[in-house]
Amino acid sequence: MGGLPETATSWRLITDPPRAGVWNMALDEALLEAVRAGQSPPTLRFYGWSPACLSLGAFQPVQAVDAAACRELGIDLVRRPTGGGAVLHDQEVTYSVVLPPAVAGRRPRETYLRISLALLRGLDRLGVRAGFAPAGSHRKSAGPSCFARASDFEVLVDGRKVVGSAQVWRSGSLLQHGAVLLEADRALWARLMGQSDAADGLVGLRELVPGIVPERVVAELAAGFAAEFGVRLVPGHWTRAELELAERLGREKYGCGEWTRRI
């Protein structure tokens, strides 16, 4: 698909072990800041969550979810730097893509579509026949769950979301991350979201490809990004500066109740 710049021939690929939600969000923001400052290359990151975590959108009221139930069940609560609705992160693969202005382009909708096409390529390699919500569809719900709504170009399988994504832009640089569900405890989603049908609009990959393992999901999604953007993915590591910034963000922002409960 044309329209976006093709200036980066290689991206860094980071595959992380599962981490607590505080550190996952701190690392994503640190990565955005490093790319924005020109200190790090375009980066595709994959990761998991341990323990399970409920994430809020940057502008979502904490009262929209059952924070007391999270405490009771030992489920972390974190606020993302990106917008959108709440997501229960447990059995999933999370992707994060961070692009500088020269690669991200200037049209958020077009960039979102391009990333959706990369995800579709990866899912197709897994044998999952997905499509995306057509422009103007805007399936909405009054509930807090990200998966209860479908915006333009979100990835669907038979009308149900298998990926929930969100963006934030800073000085022309993009962070987009999203949950690719493997399994979903629908009763738990309903309890934490306070809505009996909170999980009705989602589907996990293991319902479509029984026994699929995270490592294969990561490999095929990475291949989808490489093919769609025409880049070579080079396995890499965090820089010292990125890790130091993430540690500070985790301590002073994402691990702080003032940020999590600011709305």
PDB file of C-alpha atoms in Angstrom:
ATOM      1  CA  MET A   1       0.000   0.000   0.000  1.00  0.00           C
ATOM      2  CA  GLY A   2       1.377   3.438  -0.847  1.00  0.00           C
ATOM      3  CA  GLY A   3       1.209   6.674   1.060  1.00  0.00           C
ATOM      4  CA  LEU A   4       3.614   6.087   3.949  1.00  0.00           C
ATOM      5  CA  PRO A   5       7.345   6.786   3.750  1.00  0.00           C
ATOM      6  CA  GLU A   6       9.652   3.794   3.295  1.00  0.00           C
ATOM      7  CA  THR A   7      12.843   5.341   4.649  1.00  0.00           C
ATOM      8  CA  ALA A   8      13.774   2.649   7.190  1.00  0.00           C
ATOM      9  CA  THR A   9      15.108  -0.572   5.661  1.00  0.00           C
ATOM     10  CA  SER A  10      15.583  -2.319   9.008  1.00  0.00           C
ATOM     11  CA  TRP A  11      13.820  -2.203  12.353  1.00  0.00           C
ATOM     12  CA  ARG A  12      14.934  -3.479  15.725  1.00  0.00           C
ATOM     13  CA  LEU A  13      12.993  -6.492  17.017  1.00  0.00           C
ATOM     14  CA  ILE A  14      12.699  -6.945  20.793  1.00  0.00           C
ATOM     15  CA  THR A  15      11.085 -10.082  22.228  1.00  0.00           C
ATOM     16  CA  ASP A  16      10.611  -9.701  25.970  1.00  0.00           C
ATOM     17  CA  PRO A  17       9.614 -12.141  28.712  1.00  0.00           C
ATOM     18  CA  PRO A  18       6.363 -11.511  30.600  1.00  0.00           C
ATOM     19  CA  ARG A  19       6.586  -8.567  32.993  1.00  0.00           C
ATOM     20  CA  ALA A  20       4.334  -6.684  35.401  1.00  0.00           C
ATOM     21  CA  GLY A  21       2.061  -4.099  33.813  1.00  0.00           C
ATOM     22  CA  VAL A  22       3.916  -1.175  35.389  1.00  0.00           C
ATOM     23  CA  TRP A  23       7.140  -2.155  33.640  1.00  0.00           C
ATOM     24  CA  ASN A  24       5.512  -3.037  30.343  1.00  0.00           C
ATOM     25  CA  MET A  25       4.009   0.448  30.108  1.00  0.00           C
ATOM     26  CA  ALA A  26       7.196   2.122  31.346  1.00  0.00           C
ATOM     27  CA  LEU A  27       9.229   0.301  28.700  1.00  0.00           C
ATOM     28  CA  ASP A  28       6.796   1.222  25.927  1.00  0.00           C
ATOM     29  CA  GLU A  29       6.933   4.906  26.857  1.00  0.00           C
ATOM     30  CA  ALA A  30      10.720   4.834  27.241  1.00  0.00           C
ATOM     31  CA  LEU A  31      10.926   3.334  23.770  1.00  0.00           C
ATOM     32  CA  LEU A  32       8.701   6.081  22.360  1.00  0.00           C
ATOM     33  CA  GLU A  33      10.874   8.776  23.933  1.00  0.00           C
ATOM     34  CA  ALA A  34      14.095   7.190  22.660  1.00  0.00           C
ATOM     35  CA  VAL A  35      12.774   6.907  19.102  1.00  0.00           C
ATOM     36  CA  ARG A  36      11.342  10.437  19.245  1.00  0.00           C
ATOM     37  CA  ALA A  37      14.746  11.779  20.309  1.00  0.00           C
ATOM     38  CA  GLY A  38      16.478   9.946  17.467  1.00  0.00           C
ATOM     39  CA  GLN A  39      18.412   7.771  19.917  1.00  0.00           C
ATOM     40  CA  SER A  40      16.805   4.461  18.886  1.00  0.00           C
ATOM     41  CA  PRO A  41      15.679   2.965  15.563  1.00  0.00           C
ATOM     42  CA  PRO A  42      12.122   2.007  14.588  1.00  0.00           C
ATOM     43  CA  THR A  43      11.282  -0.882  16.887  1.00  0.00           C
ATOM     44  CA  LEU A  44       8.806  -3.758  16.977  1.00  0.00           C
ATOM     45  CA  ARG A  45       8.430  -5.283  20.429  1.00  0.00           C
ATOM     46  CA  PHE A  46       6.526  -8.357  21.647  1.00  0.00           C
ATOM     47  CA  TYR A  47       5.818  -9.131  25.285  1.00  0.00           C
ATOM     48  CA  GLY A  48       3.530 -10.774  27.827  1.00  0.00           C
ATOM     49  CA  TRP A  49       2.157  -9.941  31.268  1.00  0.00           C
ATOM     50  CA  SER A  50       2.817 -11.490  34.679  1.00  0.00           C
ATOM     51  CA  PRO A  51       0.805 -11.268  36.824  1.00  0.00           C
ATOM     52  CA  ALA A  52      -2.436 -10.643  34.947  1.00  0.00           C
ATOM     53  CA  CYS A  53      -3.149  -6.935  34.618  1.00  0.00           C
ATOM     54  CA  LEU A  54      -6.093  -4.694  33.801  1.00  0.00           C
ATOM     55  CA  SER A  55      -4.998  -1.654  31.794  1.00  0.00           C
ATOM     56  CA  LEU A  56      -6.978   1.561  31.523  1.00  0.00           C
ATOM     57  CA  GLY A  57      -6.864   3.954  28.603  1.00  0.00           C
ATOM     58  CA  ALA A  58      -5.029   7.211  29.264  1.00  0.00           C
ATOM     59  CA  PHE A  59      -8.285   9.163  29.525  1.00  0.00           C
ATOM     60  CA  GLN A  60     -10.542   6.484  31.028  1.00  0.00           C
ATOM     61  CA  PRO A  61     -11.996   6.957  34.548  1.00  0.00           C
ATOM     62  CA  VAL A  62     -10.751   4.366  37.019  1.00  0.00           C
ATOM     63  CA  GLN A  63     -14.353   4.071  38.228  1.00  0.00           C
ATOM     64  CA  ALA A  64     -15.203   2.452  34.892  1.00  0.00           C
ATOM     65  CA  VAL A  65     -13.747  -0.849  36.140  1.00  0.00           C
ATOM     66  CA  ASP A  66     -13.896  -2.847  39.377  1.00  0.00           C
ATOM     67  CA  ALA A  67     -10.576  -1.899  40.975  1.00  0.00           C
ATOM     68  CA  ALA A  68     -11.571  -3.605  44.237  1.00  0.00           C
ATOM     69  CA  ALA A  69     -12.017  -6.915  42.413  1.00  0.00           C
ATOM     70  CA  CYS A  70      -8.561  -6.487  40.882  1.00  0.00           C
ATOM     71  CA  ARG A  71      -7.059  -6.121  44.363  1.00  0.00           C
ATOM     72  CA  GLU A  72      -9.022  -9.101  45.668  1.00  0.00           C
ATOM     73  CA  LEU A  73      -7.921 -11.338  42.792  1.00  0.00           C
ATOM     74  CA  GLY A  74      -4.289 -10.218  42.670  1.00  0.00           C
ATOM     75  CA  ILE A  75      -4.696  -8.577  39.270  1.00  0.00           C
ATOM     76  CA  ASP A  76      -2.532  -5.517  38.664  1.00  0.00           C
ATOM     77  CA  LEU A  77      -4.098  -2.230  37.576  1.00  0.00           C
ATOM     78  CA  VAL A  78      -2.177   0.166  35.334  1.00  0.00           C
ATOM     79  CA  ARG A  79      -2.979   3.165  33.157  1.00  0.00           C
ATOM     80  CA  ARG A  80      -1.610   3.101  29.614  1.00  0.00           C
ATOM     81  CA  PRO A  81      -0.032   6.080  27.828  1.00  0.00           C
ATOM     82  CA  THR A  82      -2.417   5.366  24.928  1.00  0.00           C
ATOM     83  CA  GLY A  83      -6.145   5.990  24.645  1.00  0.00           C
ATOM     84  CA  GLY A  84      -9.035   3.572  24.247  1.00  0.00           C
ATOM     85  CA  GLY A  85     -10.848   1.270  26.636  1.00  0.00           C
ATOM     86  CA  ALA A  86      -9.870  -1.199  29.339  1.00  0.00           C
ATOM     87  CA  VAL A  87      -8.137  -4.496  28.553  1.00  0.00           C
ATOM     88  CA  LEU A  88      -7.567  -7.544  30.749  1.00  0.00           C
ATOM     89  CA  HIS A  89      -4.070  -8.770  29.883  1.00  0.00           C
ATOM     90  CA  ASP A  90      -3.471 -12.419  30.712  1.00  0.00           C
ATOM     91  CA  GLN A  91      -3.257 -15.120  28.036  1.00  0.00           C
ATOM     92  CA  GLU A  92      -2.124 -12.986  25.117  1.00  0.00           C
ATOM     93  CA  VAL A  93       0.746 -11.747  22.990  1.00  0.00           C
ATOM     94  CA  THR A  94       1.154  -7.980  23.065  1.00  0.00           C
ATOM     95  CA  TYR A  95       2.796  -6.145  20.204  1.00  0.00           C
ATOM     96  CA  SER A  96       4.246  -2.641  20.382  1.00  0.00           C
ATOM     97  CA  VAL A  97       5.498  -0.705  17.367  1.00  0.00           C
ATOM     98  CA  VAL A  98       7.322   2.611  17.715  1.00  0.00           C
ATOM     99  CA  LEU A  99       8.100   4.681  14.620  1.00  0.00           C
ATOM    100  CA  PRO A 100       9.794   8.052  14.057  1.00  0.00           C
ATOM    101  CA  PRO A 101       8.082  10.710  11.920  1.00  0.00           C
ATOM    102  CA  ALA A 102       9.950   9.730   8.744  1.00  0.00           C
ATOM    103  CA  VAL A 103       8.432   6.242   8.933  1.00  0.00           C
ATOM    104  CA  ALA A 104       5.121   6.919  10.693  1.00  0.00           C
ATOM    105  CA  GLY A 105       3.982   9.539   8.207  1.00  0.00           C
ATOM    106  CA  ARG A 106       1.529  12.311   9.005  1.00  0.00           C
ATOM    107  CA  ARG A 107      -1.855  10.595   8.714  1.00  0.00           C
ATOM    108  CA  PRO A 108      -2.809   8.611  11.853  1.00  0.00           C
ATOM    109  CA  ARG A 109      -5.705   6.792  10.151  1.00  0.00           C
ATOM    110  CA  GLU A 110      -3.489   5.677   7.290  1.00  0.00           C
ATOM    111  CA  THR A 111      -0.796   4.484   9.685  1.00  0.00           C
ATOM    112  CA  TYR A 112      -3.376   2.612  11.762  1.00  0.00           C
ATOM    113  CA  LEU A 113      -4.630   0.909   8.608  1.00  0.00           C
ATOM    114  CA  ARG A 114      -1.097  -0.035   7.576  1.00  0.00           C
ATOM    115  CA  ILE A 115      -0.431  -1.656  10.961  1.00  0.00           C
ATOM    116  CA  SER A 116      -3.767  -3.473  10.732  1.00  0.00           C
ATOM    117  CA  LEU A 117      -2.693  -4.846   7.358  1.00  0.00           C
ATOM    118  CA  ALA A 118       0.550  -6.084   8.934  1.00  0.00           C
ATOM    119  CA  LEU A 119      -1.473  -7.836  11.629  1.00  0.00           C
ATOM    120  CA  LEU A 120      -3.753  -9.374   8.999  1.00  0.00           C
ATOM    121  CA  ARG A 121      -0.717 -10.750   7.165  1.00  0.00           C
ATOM    122  CA  GLY A 122       0.565 -12.332  10.374  1.00  0.00           C
ATOM    123  CA  LEU A 123      -2.801 -13.827  11.259  1.00  0.00           C
ATOM    124  CA  ASP A 124      -3.134 -15.217   7.747  1.00  0.00           C
ATOM    125  CA  ARG A 125       0.190 -17.008   8.238  1.00  0.00           C
ATOM    126  CA  LEU A 126      -1.363 -18.582  11.347  1.00  0.00           C
ATOM    127  CA  GLY A 127      -4.329 -19.799   9.312  1.00  0.00           C
ATOM    128  CA  VAL A 128      -6.710 -17.190  10.732  1.00  0.00           C
ATOM    129  CA  ARG A 129      -8.929 -15.526   8.134  1.00  0.00           C
ATOM    130  CA  ALA A 130      -9.414 -12.084   9.611  1.00  0.00           C
ATOM    131  CA  GLY A 131     -10.610  -8.799   8.193  1.00  0.00           C
ATOM    132  CA  PHE A 132     -10.968  -5.353   9.613  1.00  0.00           C
ATOM    133  CA  ALA A 133     -13.830  -3.119  10.583  1.00  0.00           C
ATOM    134  CA  PRO A 134     -14.685  -1.014   7.529  1.00  0.00           C
ATOM    135  CA  ALA A 135     -14.380   2.747   7.641  1.00  0.00           C
ATOM    136  CA  GLY A 136     -17.404   4.277   9.321  1.00  0.00           C
ATOM    137  CA  SER A 137     -18.511   1.078  11.077  1.00  0.00           C
ATOM    138  CA  HIS A 138     -17.783   2.272  14.635  1.00  0.00           C
ATOM    139  CA  ARG A 139     -19.361  -0.553  16.590  1.00  0.00           C
ATOM    140  CA  LYS A 140     -19.689   1.026  20.031  1.00  0.00           C
ATOM    141  CA  SER A 141     -20.645  -0.076  23.500  1.00  0.00           C
ATOM    142  CA  ALA A 142     -21.498   1.838  26.632  1.00  0.00           C
ATOM    143  CA  GLY A 143     -19.148  -0.446  28.558  1.00  0.00           C
ATOM    144  CA  PRO A 144     -15.502   0.174  29.457  1.00  0.00           C
ATOM    145  CA  SER A 145     -13.921  -2.723  27.535  1.00  0.00           C
ATOM    146  CA  CYS A 146     -11.738  -2.031  24.512  1.00  0.00           C
ATOM    147  CA  PHE A 147     -13.054  -5.263  22.994  1.00  0.00           C
ATOM    148  CA  ALA A 148     -16.681  -4.138  23.234  1.00  0.00           C
ATOM    149  CA  ARG A 149     -16.142  -1.585  20.484  1.00  0.00           C
ATOM    150  CA  ALA A 150     -14.673  -1.643  16.990  1.00  0.00           C
ATOM    151  CA  SER A 151     -13.237   1.448  15.346  1.00  0.00           C
ATOM    152  CA  ASP A 152     -12.199   1.839  11.728  1.00  0.00           C
ATOM    153  CA  PHE A 153      -9.710  -0.778  10.513  1.00  0.00           C
ATOM    154  CA  GLU A 154      -9.620  -2.839  13.714  1.00  0.00           C
ATOM    155  CA  VAL A 155      -8.913  -6.540  13.220  1.00  0.00           C
ATOM    156  CA  LEU A 156     -11.971  -8.820  13.360  1.00  0.00           C
ATOM    157  CA  VAL A 157     -12.751 -12.501  12.865  1.00  0.00           C
ATOM    158  CA  ASP A 158     -16.416 -13.065  11.997  1.00  0.00           C
ATOM    159  CA  GLY A 159     -17.258  -9.719  13.559  1.00  0.00           C
ATOM    160  CA  ARG A 160     -15.356 -10.343  16.801  1.00  0.00           C
ATOM    161  CA  LYS A 161     -12.146  -8.593  17.815  1.00  0.00           C
ATOM    162  CA  VAL A 162      -9.030 -10.726  18.106  1.00  0.00           C
ATOM    163  CA  VAL A 163      -6.739  -7.696  18.477  1.00  0.00           C
ATOM    164  CA  GLY A 164      -7.337  -4.528  20.479  1.00  0.00           C
ATOM    165  CA  SER A 165      -4.970  -1.651  19.673  1.00  0.00           C
ATOM    166  CA  ALA A 166      -4.335   1.929  20.789  1.00  0.00           C
ATOM    167  CA  GLN A 167      -2.030   4.778  19.777  1.00  0.00           C
ATOM    168  CA  VAL A 168      -0.265   7.820  21.124  1.00  0.00           C
ATOM    169  CA  TRP A 169       1.650  10.348  19.015  1.00  0.00           C
ATOM    170  CA  ARG A 170       4.393  12.679  20.283  1.00  0.00           C
ATOM    171  CA  SER A 171       6.151  15.203  18.063  1.00  0.00           C
ATOM    172  CA  GLY A 172       5.250  13.094  15.039  1.00  0.00           C
ATOM    173  CA  SER A 173       6.526   9.811  16.499  1.00  0.00           C
ATOM    174  CA  LEU A 174       4.112   6.949  17.067  1.00  0.00           C
ATOM    175  CA  LEU A 175       3.606   4.321  19.736  1.00  0.00           C
ATOM    176  CA  GLN A 176       0.926   1.787  18.864  1.00  0.00           C
ATOM    177  CA  HIS A 177       0.469  -1.304  20.985  1.00  0.00           C
ATOM    178  CA  GLY A 178      -2.182  -3.965  21.085  1.00  0.00           C
ATOM    179  CA  ALA A 179      -3.344  -7.170  22.730  1.00  0.00           C
ATOM    180  CA  VAL A 180      -3.556 -10.265  20.532  1.00  0.00           C
ATOM    181  CA  LEU A 181      -5.727 -12.587  22.584  1.00  0.00           C
ATOM    182  CA  LEU A 182      -4.871 -16.261  22.998  1.00  0.00           C
ATOM    183  CA  GLU A 183      -7.613 -17.052  25.509  1.00  0.00           C
ATOM    184  CA  ALA A 184     -10.126 -15.026  27.493  1.00  0.00           C
ATOM    185  CA  ASP A 185     -11.831 -15.780  30.803  1.00  0.00           C
ATOM    186  CA  ARG A 186     -15.187 -14.287  29.856  1.00  0.00           C
ATOM    187  CA  ALA A 187     -16.589 -14.471  33.380  1.00  0.00           C
ATOM    188  CA  LEU A 188     -13.581 -12.563  34.696  1.00  0.00           C
ATOM    189  CA  TRP A 189     -13.860  -9.942  31.955  1.00  0.00           C
ATOM    190  CA  ALA A 190     -17.517  -9.466  32.878  1.00  0.00           C
ATOM    191  CA  ARG A 191     -16.723  -9.071  36.567  1.00  0.00           C
ATOM    192  CA  LEU A 192     -13.885  -6.597  36.145  1.00  0.00           C
ATOM    193  CA  MET A 193     -15.720  -4.519  33.539  1.00  0.00           C
ATOM    194  CA  GLY A 194     -18.995  -4.603  35.482  1.00  0.00           C
ATOM    195  CA  GLN A 195     -20.865  -5.690  32.371  1.00  0.00           C
ATOM    196  CA  SER A 196     -22.239  -9.166  31.677  1.00  0.00           C
ATOM    197  CA  ASP A 197     -21.555  -8.947  27.933  1.00  0.00           C
ATOM    198  CA  ALA A 198     -18.082  -7.375  28.254  1.00  0.00           C
ATOM    199  CA  ALA A 199     -16.427 -10.294  26.445  1.00  0.00           C
ATOM    200  CA  ASP A 200     -19.123 -10.978  23.851  1.00  0.00           C
ATOM    201  CA  GLY A 201     -17.261  -9.079  21.147  1.00  0.00           C
ATOM    202  CA  LEU A 202     -13.906 -10.838  21.463  1.00  0.00           C
ATOM    203  CA  VAL A 203     -12.338 -14.097  20.323  1.00  0.00           C
ATOM    204  CA  GLY A 204      -9.082 -15.782  21.337  1.00  0.00           C
ATOM    205  CA  LEU A 205      -6.673 -17.337  18.853  1.00  0.00           C
ATOM    206  CA  ARG A 206      -6.884 -20.717  20.576  1.00  0.00           C
ATOM    207  CA  GLU A 207     -10.575 -20.853  19.689  1.00  0.00           C
ATOM    208  CA  LEU A 208      -9.490 -20.571  16.051  1.00  0.00           C
ATOM    209  CA  VAL A 209      -6.158 -22.446  16.110  1.00  0.00           C
ATOM    210  CA  PRO A 210      -6.225 -24.914  19.034  1.00  0.00           C
ATOM    211  CA  GLY A 211      -2.926 -25.306  20.842  1.00  0.00           C
ATOM    212  CA  ILE A 212      -1.261 -22.257  19.304  1.00  0.00           C
ATOM    213  CA  VAL A 213       1.771 -21.176  21.342  1.00  0.00           C
ATOM    214  CA  PRO A 214       2.975 -17.589  21.914  1.00  0.00           C
ATOM    215  CA  GLU A 215       6.299 -18.199  20.171  1.00  0.00           C
ATOM    216  CA  ARG A 216       4.587 -19.036  16.895  1.00  0.00           C
ATOM    217  CA  VAL A 217       2.264 -16.051  17.181  1.00  0.00           C
ATOM    218  CA  VAL A 218       5.262 -13.759  17.663  1.00  0.00           C
ATOM    219  CA  ALA A 219       7.119 -15.280  14.705  1.00  0.00           C
ATOM    220  CA  GLU A 220       4.208 -14.964  12.287  1.00  0.00           C
ATOM    221  CA  LEU A 221       3.174 -11.478  13.383  1.00  0.00           C
ATOM    222  CA  ALA A 222       6.774 -10.329  13.026  1.00  0.00           C
ATOM    223  CA  ALA A 223       6.826 -11.774   9.517  1.00  0.00           C
ATOM    224  CA  GLY A 224       3.612  -9.905   8.762  1.00  0.00           C
ATOM    225  CA  PHE A 225       5.135  -6.581   9.804  1.00  0.00           C
ATOM    226  CA  ALA A 226       8.309  -7.243   7.818  1.00  0.00           C
ATOM    227  CA  ALA A 227       6.310  -8.049   4.684  1.00  0.00           C
ATOM    228  CA  GLU A 228       3.840  -5.167   4.961  1.00  0.00           C
ATOM    229  CA  PHE A 229       6.459  -2.493   5.660  1.00  0.00           C
ATOM    230  CA  GLY A 230       9.156  -4.006   3.455  1.00  0.00           C
ATOM    231  CA  VAL A 231      11.763  -4.024   6.217  1.00  0.00           C
ATOM    232  CA  ARG A 232      14.232  -6.439   7.748  1.00  0.00           C
ATOM    233  CA  LEU A 233      13.698  -7.126  11.453  1.00  0.00           C
ATOM    234  CA  VAL A 234      16.988  -7.299  13.329  1.00  0.00           C
ATOM    235  CA  PRO A 235      16.852  -8.910  16.803  1.00  0.00           C
ATOM    236  CA  GLY A 236      18.135  -6.389  19.320  1.00  0.00           C
ATOM    237  CA  HIS A 237      18.277  -5.410  22.957  1.00  0.00           C
ATOM    238  CA  TRP A 238      17.330  -2.493  25.153  1.00  0.00           C
ATOM    239  CA  THR A 239      19.858   0.310  25.453  1.00  0.00           C
ATOM    240  CA  ARG A 240      21.070   1.442  28.844  1.00  0.00           C
ATOM    241  CA  ALA A 241      19.367   4.813  28.346  1.00  0.00           C
ATOM    242  CA  GLU A 242      16.023   3.158  27.552  1.00  0.00           C
ATOM    243  CA  LEU A 243      16.208   0.943  30.631  1.00  0.00           C
ATOM    244  CA  GLU A 244      17.173   3.849  32.881  1.00  0.00           C
ATOM    245  CA  LEU A 245      14.253   5.925  31.618  1.00  0.00           C
ATOM    246  CA  ALA A 246      11.879   2.968  31.992  1.00  0.00           C
ATOM    247  CA  GLU A 247      13.012   2.469  35.572  1.00  0.00           C
ATOM    248  CA  ARG A 248      12.271   6.112  36.350  1.00  0.00           C
ATOM    249  CA  LEU A 249       8.893   6.021  34.587  1.00  0.00           C
ATOM    250  CA  GLY A 250       7.945   2.847  36.425  1.00  0.00           C
ATOM    251  CA  ARG A 251       8.858   4.358  39.762  1.00  0.00           C
ATOM    252  CA  GLU A 252       7.519   7.890  39.278  1.00  0.00           C
ATOM    253  CA  LYS A 253       4.564   7.379  36.922  1.00  0.00           C
ATOM    254  CA  TYR A 254       3.177   3.929  36.173  1.00  0.00           C
ATOM    255  CA  GLY A 255       3.804   2.534  39.644  1.00  0.00           C
ATOM    256  CA  CYS A 256       2.276   5.612  41.249  1.00  0.00           C
ATOM    257  CA  GLY A 257      -1.376   5.614  42.291  1.00  0.00           C
ATOM    258  CA  GLU A 258      -1.576   9.307  41.436  1.00  0.00           C
ATOM    259  CA  TRP A 259      -1.183   8.490  37.720  1.00  0.00           C
ATOM    260  CA  THR A 260      -3.368   5.384  37.770  1.00  0.00           C
ATOM    261  CA  ARG A 261      -6.221   7.126  39.599  1.00  0.00           C
ATOM    262  CA  ARG A 262      -5.839  10.580  38.088  1.00  0.00           C
ATOM    263  CA  ILE A 263      -9.273  10.366  36.463  1.00  0.00           C
TER     264      ILE A 263
END
